[in-house]
mmCIF file of C-alpha atoms in Angstrom:
data_model
loop_
_atom_site.group_PDB
_atom_site.id
_atom_site.type_symbol
_atom_site.label_atom_id
_atom_site.label_comp_id
_atom_site.label_asym_id
_atom_site.label_seq_id
_atom_site.Cartn_x
_atom_site.Cartn_y
_atom_site.Cartn_z
ATOM 1 C CA UNK R 22 86.296 106.143 128.028
ATOM 2 C CA UNK R 23 87.049 104.732 125.124
ATOM 3 C CA UNK R 24 84.038 103.070 124.905
ATOM 4 C CA UNK R 25 82.227 106.509 123.862
ATOM 5 C CA UNK R 26 84.642 107.260 122.135
ATOM 6 C CA UNK R 27 84.994 104.227 119.643
ATOM 7 C CA UNK R 28 81.267 103.939 119.724
ATOM 8 C CA UNK R 29 81.159 107.693 118.504
ATOM 9 C CA UNK R 30 83.586 106.351 115.815
ATOM 10 C CA UNK R 31 81.421 103.825 114.047
ATOM 11 C CA UNK R 32 78.187 106.112 114.087
ATOM 12 C CA UNK R 33 80.300 108.474 112.662
ATOM 13 C CA UNK R 34 81.564 106.084 110.395
ATOM 14 C CA UNK R 35 78.198 104.575 109.234
ATOM 15 C CA UNK R 36 76.652 108.299 109.033
ATOM 16 C CA UNK R 37 79.355 109.371 106.718
ATOM 17 C CA UNK R 38 79.037 106.181 104.630
ATOM 18 C CA UNK R 39 74.745 106.912 104.347
ATOM 19 C CA UNK R 40 75.333 110.296 103.233
ATOM 20 C CA UNK R 41 77.417 109.247 100.940
ATOM 21 C CA UNK R 42 74.762 106.446 99.963
ATOM 22 C CA UNK R 43 72.282 108.760 99.684
ATOM 23 C CA UNK R 44 73.884 111.555 97.778
ATOM 24 C CA UNK R 45 74.842 108.483 95.071
ATOM 25 C CA UNK R 46 71.115 107.792 94.589
ATOM 26 C CA UNK R 47 70.751 104.378 92.419
ATOM 27 C CA UNK R 48 73.262 105.038 90.533
ATOM 28 C CA UNK R 49 76.615 106.167 91.538
ATOM 29 C CA UNK R 50 79.240 108.217 89.196
ATOM 30 C CA UNK R 51 82.704 108.006 89.495
ATOM 31 C CA UNK R 52 82.950 110.842 91.597
ATOM 32 C CA UNK R 53 80.944 109.212 94.196
ATOM 33 C CA UNK R 54 82.867 105.924 93.544
ATOM 34 C CA UNK R 55 85.750 108.136 94.514
ATOM 35 C CA UNK R 56 84.284 109.793 97.840
ATOM 36 C CA UNK R 57 83.242 105.930 98.874
ATOM 37 C CA UNK R 58 87.296 105.005 98.483
ATOM 38 C CA UNK R 59 88.432 107.845 100.578
ATOM 39 C CA UNK R 60 85.985 107.009 103.432
ATOM 40 C CA UNK R 61 87.408 102.793 102.699
ATOM 41 C CA UNK R 62 91.208 104.226 102.975
ATOM 42 C CA UNK R 63 90.518 104.915 106.467
ATOM 43 C CA UNK R 64 87.710 102.485 107.575
ATOM 44 C CA UNK R 65 88.539 99.178 106.415
ATOM 45 C CA UNK R 66 90.980 96.705 107.310
ATOM 46 C CA UNK R 67 93.570 94.836 104.519
ATOM 47 C CA UNK R 68 96.877 93.065 103.821
ATOM 48 C CA UNK R 69 98.203 92.165 100.698
ATOM 49 C CA UNK R 70 100.981 92.500 97.624
ATOM 50 C CA UNK R 71 100.939 95.518 94.809
ATOM 51 C CA UNK R 72 102.913 95.650 92.156
ATOM 52 C CA UNK R 73 103.949 99.324 91.004
ATOM 53 C CA UNK R 74 104.849 100.094 87.147
ATOM 54 C CA UNK R 75 106.553 103.302 85.836
ATOM 55 C CA UNK R 76 109.248 104.007 83.264
ATOM 56 C CA UNK R 77 110.129 100.295 82.815
ATOM 57 C CA UNK R 78 110.068 98.857 86.452
ATOM 58 C CA UNK R 79 108.227 97.170 88.345
ATOM 59 C CA UNK R 80 108.415 96.674 92.494
ATOM 60 C CA UNK R 81 106.467 94.662 94.842
ATOM 61 C CA UNK R 82 105.507 96.060 98.339
ATOM 62 C CA UNK R 83 103.599 94.402 100.827
ATOM 63 C CA UNK R 84 101.122 96.550 102.561
ATOM 64 C CA UNK R 85 99.172 95.926 105.971
ATOM 65 C CA UNK R 86 96.500 98.525 107.462
ATOM 66 C CA UNK R 87 95.233 98.001 111.062
ATOM 67 C CA UNK R 88 92.836 99.627 112.445
ATOM 68 C CA UNK R 89 92.248 99.854 116.467
ATOM 69 C CA UNK R 90 91.228 102.193 119.130
ATOM 70 C CA UNK R 91 94.151 104.320 118.941
ATOM 71 C CA UNK R 92 93.571 105.142 114.970
ATOM 72 C CA UNK R 93 94.811 103.312 111.978
ATOM 73 C CA UNK R 94 98.592 101.334 111.449
ATOM 74 C CA UNK R 95 100.391 100.781 108.255
ATOM 75 C CA UNK R 96 103.106 98.983 107.386
ATOM 76 C CA UNK R 97 104.890 99.000 103.737
ATOM 77 C CA UNK R 98 107.200 96.319 103.222
ATOM 78 C CA UNK R 99 109.290 96.365 100.114
ATOM 79 C CA UNK R 100 109.485 92.761 98.275
ATOM 80 C CA UNK R 101 112.462 93.749 95.562
ATOM 81 C CA UNK R 102 116.033 95.415 95.693
ATOM 82 C CA UNK R 103 116.896 96.411 99.353
ATOM 83 C CA UNK R 104 115.106 95.851 102.007
ATOM 84 C CA UNK R 105 112.931 98.643 103.190
ATOM 85 C CA UNK R 106 109.992 99.098 105.737
ATOM 86 C CA UNK R 107 107.513 102.128 106.448
ATOM 87 C CA UNK R 108 105.386 102.576 109.139
ATOM 88 C CA UNK R 109 102.406 105.066 109.243
ATOM 89 C CA UNK R 110 100.564 105.935 112.333
ATOM 90 C CA UNK R 111 98.737 109.504 113.393
ATOM 91 C CA UNK R 112 100.162 111.414 110.521
ATOM 92 C CA UNK R 113 104.028 110.011 111.647
ATOM 93 C CA UNK R 114 106.054 108.245 109.324
ATOM 94 C CA UNK R 115 108.650 105.731 110.303
ATOM 95 C CA UNK R 116 111.319 104.360 108.211
ATOM 96 C CA UNK R 117 113.846 101.387 108.247
ATOM 97 C CA UNK R 118 116.131 100.666 105.381
ATOM 98 C CA UNK R 119 118.160 97.632 104.653
ATOM 99 C CA UNK R 120 120.702 96.852 107.554
ATOM 100 C CA UNK R 121 120.057 99.597 109.806
ATOM 101 C CA UNK R 122 119.090 98.374 113.006
ATOM 102 C CA UNK R 123 116.742 101.128 114.374
ATOM 103 C CA UNK R 124 113.664 102.855 112.635
ATOM 104 C CA UNK R 125 114.044 106.775 111.648
ATOM 105 C CA UNK R 126 111.377 109.240 111.829
ATOM 106 C CA UNK R 127 111.470 110.445 108.385
ATOM 107 C CA UNK R 128 108.103 112.741 108.017
ATOM 108 C CA UNK R 129 104.943 113.662 109.951
ATOM 109 C CA UNK R 130 102.024 114.242 107.650
ATOM 110 C CA UNK R 131 98.071 113.953 107.681
ATOM 111 C CA UNK R 132 97.021 111.859 104.786
ATOM 112 C CA UNK R 133 97.119 108.420 105.219
ATOM 113 C CA UNK R 134 96.752 107.422 101.730
ATOM 114 C CA UNK R 135 96.380 108.240 98.136
ATOM 115 C CA UNK R 136 92.690 109.934 98.335
ATOM 116 C CA UNK R 137 92.226 110.536 102.091
ATOM 117 C CA UNK R 138 93.679 114.304 101.946
ATOM 118 C CA UNK R 139 92.075 115.088 99.381
ATOM 119 C CA UNK R 140 89.701 118.202 100.131
ATOM 120 C CA UNK R 141 85.529 118.768 99.423
ATOM 121 C CA UNK R 142 87.123 121.883 96.922
ATOM 122 C CA UNK R 143 89.805 119.308 95.394
ATOM 123 C CA UNK R 144 87.358 117.199 94.950
ATOM 124 C CA UNK R 145 84.895 119.724 93.164
ATOM 125 C CA UNK R 146 88.077 121.013 91.171
ATOM 126 C CA UNK R 147 88.719 116.971 89.915
ATOM 127 C CA UNK R 148 84.840 117.747 88.588
ATOM 128 C CA UNK R 149 85.530 120.667 86.765
ATOM 129 C CA UNK R 150 88.450 119.115 84.932
ATOM 130 C CA UNK R 151 87.562 115.537 84.378
ATOM 131 C CA UNK R 152 84.675 113.461 82.932
ATOM 132 C CA UNK R 153 83.966 110.113 84.945
ATOM 133 C CA UNK R 154 82.530 107.294 83.007
ATOM 134 C CA UNK R 155 82.065 103.787 84.397
ATOM 135 C CA UNK R 156 83.344 101.041 82.644
ATOM 136 C CA UNK R 157 82.085 97.969 84.188
ATOM 137 C CA UNK R 158 83.158 95.216 86.570
ATOM 138 C CA UNK R 159 86.746 93.300 86.150
ATOM 139 C CA UNK R 160 88.024 91.201 88.696
ATOM 140 C CA UNK R 161 91.738 92.080 90.454
ATOM 141 C CA UNK R 162 93.348 89.814 93.049
ATOM 142 C CA UNK R 163 90.126 87.581 93.478
ATOM 143 C CA UNK R 164 87.510 90.423 94.046
ATOM 144 C CA UNK R 165 84.905 92.219 91.765
ATOM 145 C CA UNK R 166 85.951 95.876 91.324
ATOM 146 C CA UNK R 167 84.051 98.649 89.194
ATOM 147 C CA UNK R 168 85.807 99.787 86.782
ATOM 148 C CA UNK R 169 86.445 103.842 86.574
ATOM 149 C CA UNK R 170 87.733 106.386 84.062
ATOM 150 C CA UNK R 171 88.546 110.010 84.329
ATOM 151 C CA UNK R 172 89.012 111.483 81.523
ATOM 152 C CA UNK R 173 90.212 115.058 81.061
ATOM 153 C CA UNK R 174 88.463 117.645 79.368
ATOM 154 C CA UNK R 175 91.362 119.229 78.435
ATOM 155 C CA UNK R 176 94.593 118.128 76.504
ATOM 156 C CA UNK R 177 96.673 119.656 79.486
ATOM 157 C CA UNK R 178 95.933 115.945 82.200
ATOM 158 C CA UNK R 179 96.729 112.386 82.060
ATOM 159 C CA UNK R 180 93.597 109.982 81.613
ATOM 160 C CA UNK R 181 93.027 107.826 84.968
ATOM 161 C CA UNK R 182 91.464 104.244 85.644
ATOM 162 C CA UNK R 183 90.775 103.088 88.841
ATOM 163 C CA UNK R 184 89.260 100.012 89.963
ATOM 164 C CA UNK R 185 86.966 99.480 93.386
ATOM 165 C CA UNK R 186 86.322 96.729 95.477
ATOM 166 C CA UNK R 187 82.448 96.725 94.986
ATOM 167 C CA UNK R 188 81.683 95.574 98.414
ATOM 168 C CA UNK R 189 84.320 97.636 100.735
ATOM 169 C CA UNK R 190 85.081 100.517 98.602
ATOM 170 C CA UNK R 191 89.087 99.717 98.577
ATOM 171 C CA UNK R 192 91.361 100.777 95.844
ATOM 172 C CA UNK R 193 92.230 97.712 93.842
ATOM 173 C CA UNK R 194 94.340 99.030 91.143
ATOM 174 C CA UNK R 195 95.129 102.415 89.124
ATOM 175 C CA UNK R 196 96.843 103.148 86.224
ATOM 176 C CA UNK R 197 98.000 106.512 84.048
ATOM 177 C CA UNK R 198 97.701 106.724 80.460
ATOM 178 C CA UNK R 199 99.531 109.684 78.078
ATOM 179 C CA UNK R 200 97.647 111.150 75.082
ATOM 180 C CA UNK R 201 98.403 108.248 73.325
ATOM 181 C CA UNK R 202 96.250 105.527 75.627
ATOM 182 C CA UNK R 203 100.016 104.467 76.020
ATOM 183 C CA UNK R 204 100.465 103.224 80.212
ATOM 184 C CA UNK R 205 102.712 105.429 82.303
ATOM 185 C CA UNK R 206 102.423 103.995 85.790
ATOM 186 C CA UNK R 207 100.276 101.684 87.115
ATOM 187 C CA UNK R 208 99.565 100.393 90.750
ATOM 188 C CA UNK R 209 97.661 96.885 91.403
ATOM 189 C CA UNK R 210 97.123 94.362 93.957
ATOM 190 C CA UNK R 211 97.975 90.895 93.067
ATOM 191 C CA UNK R 212 97.240 89.277 96.187
ATOM 192 C CA UNK R 213 94.355 90.793 98.556
ATOM 193 C CA UNK R 214 92.674 90.215 102.062
ATOM 194 C CA UNK R 215 90.003 92.087 102.935
ATOM 195 C CA UNK R 216 89.472 92.331 106.731
ATOM 196 C CA UNK R 217 90.323 90.892 110.255
#
């Protein structure tokens, strides 16, 4: 009984990607790349180490994202400070902190990743409030990434830049800049293995 569901999931995913590709046409803009990131977050297996910078602080974490017939599993483990581990599956979030001997359910939510919970209306609102610009291809964690800048159309929002893996569509790096182009926060993979 699971085989038809798996086949349906693969066909649905392929059709969704074809729709995104057809919409993007020969040249993608930043919002087309954002749609690809949303798709890749849910459909790509990966494991890596990333660094998160904010308020003169730096945190390193290891992340694993696995897909099987039961859905997506995500494991996040802190590499600095107190030992913390977070596991997400089927919209449930479980946590293990320091010397606690059991996992504790801490939250229940549908959105697994940074962009996956964006609705079409929210994407349209982003399109209304930001203009996107492709800035070329750079390397992040050994992979080629399309760099996209989202510049606000007013003075009330921050500028965002994202680096998207050109093959898989995974978000490899993200940065937020203030009004004087100072870095406010940044997330970036330093090591990454995609697939398998």
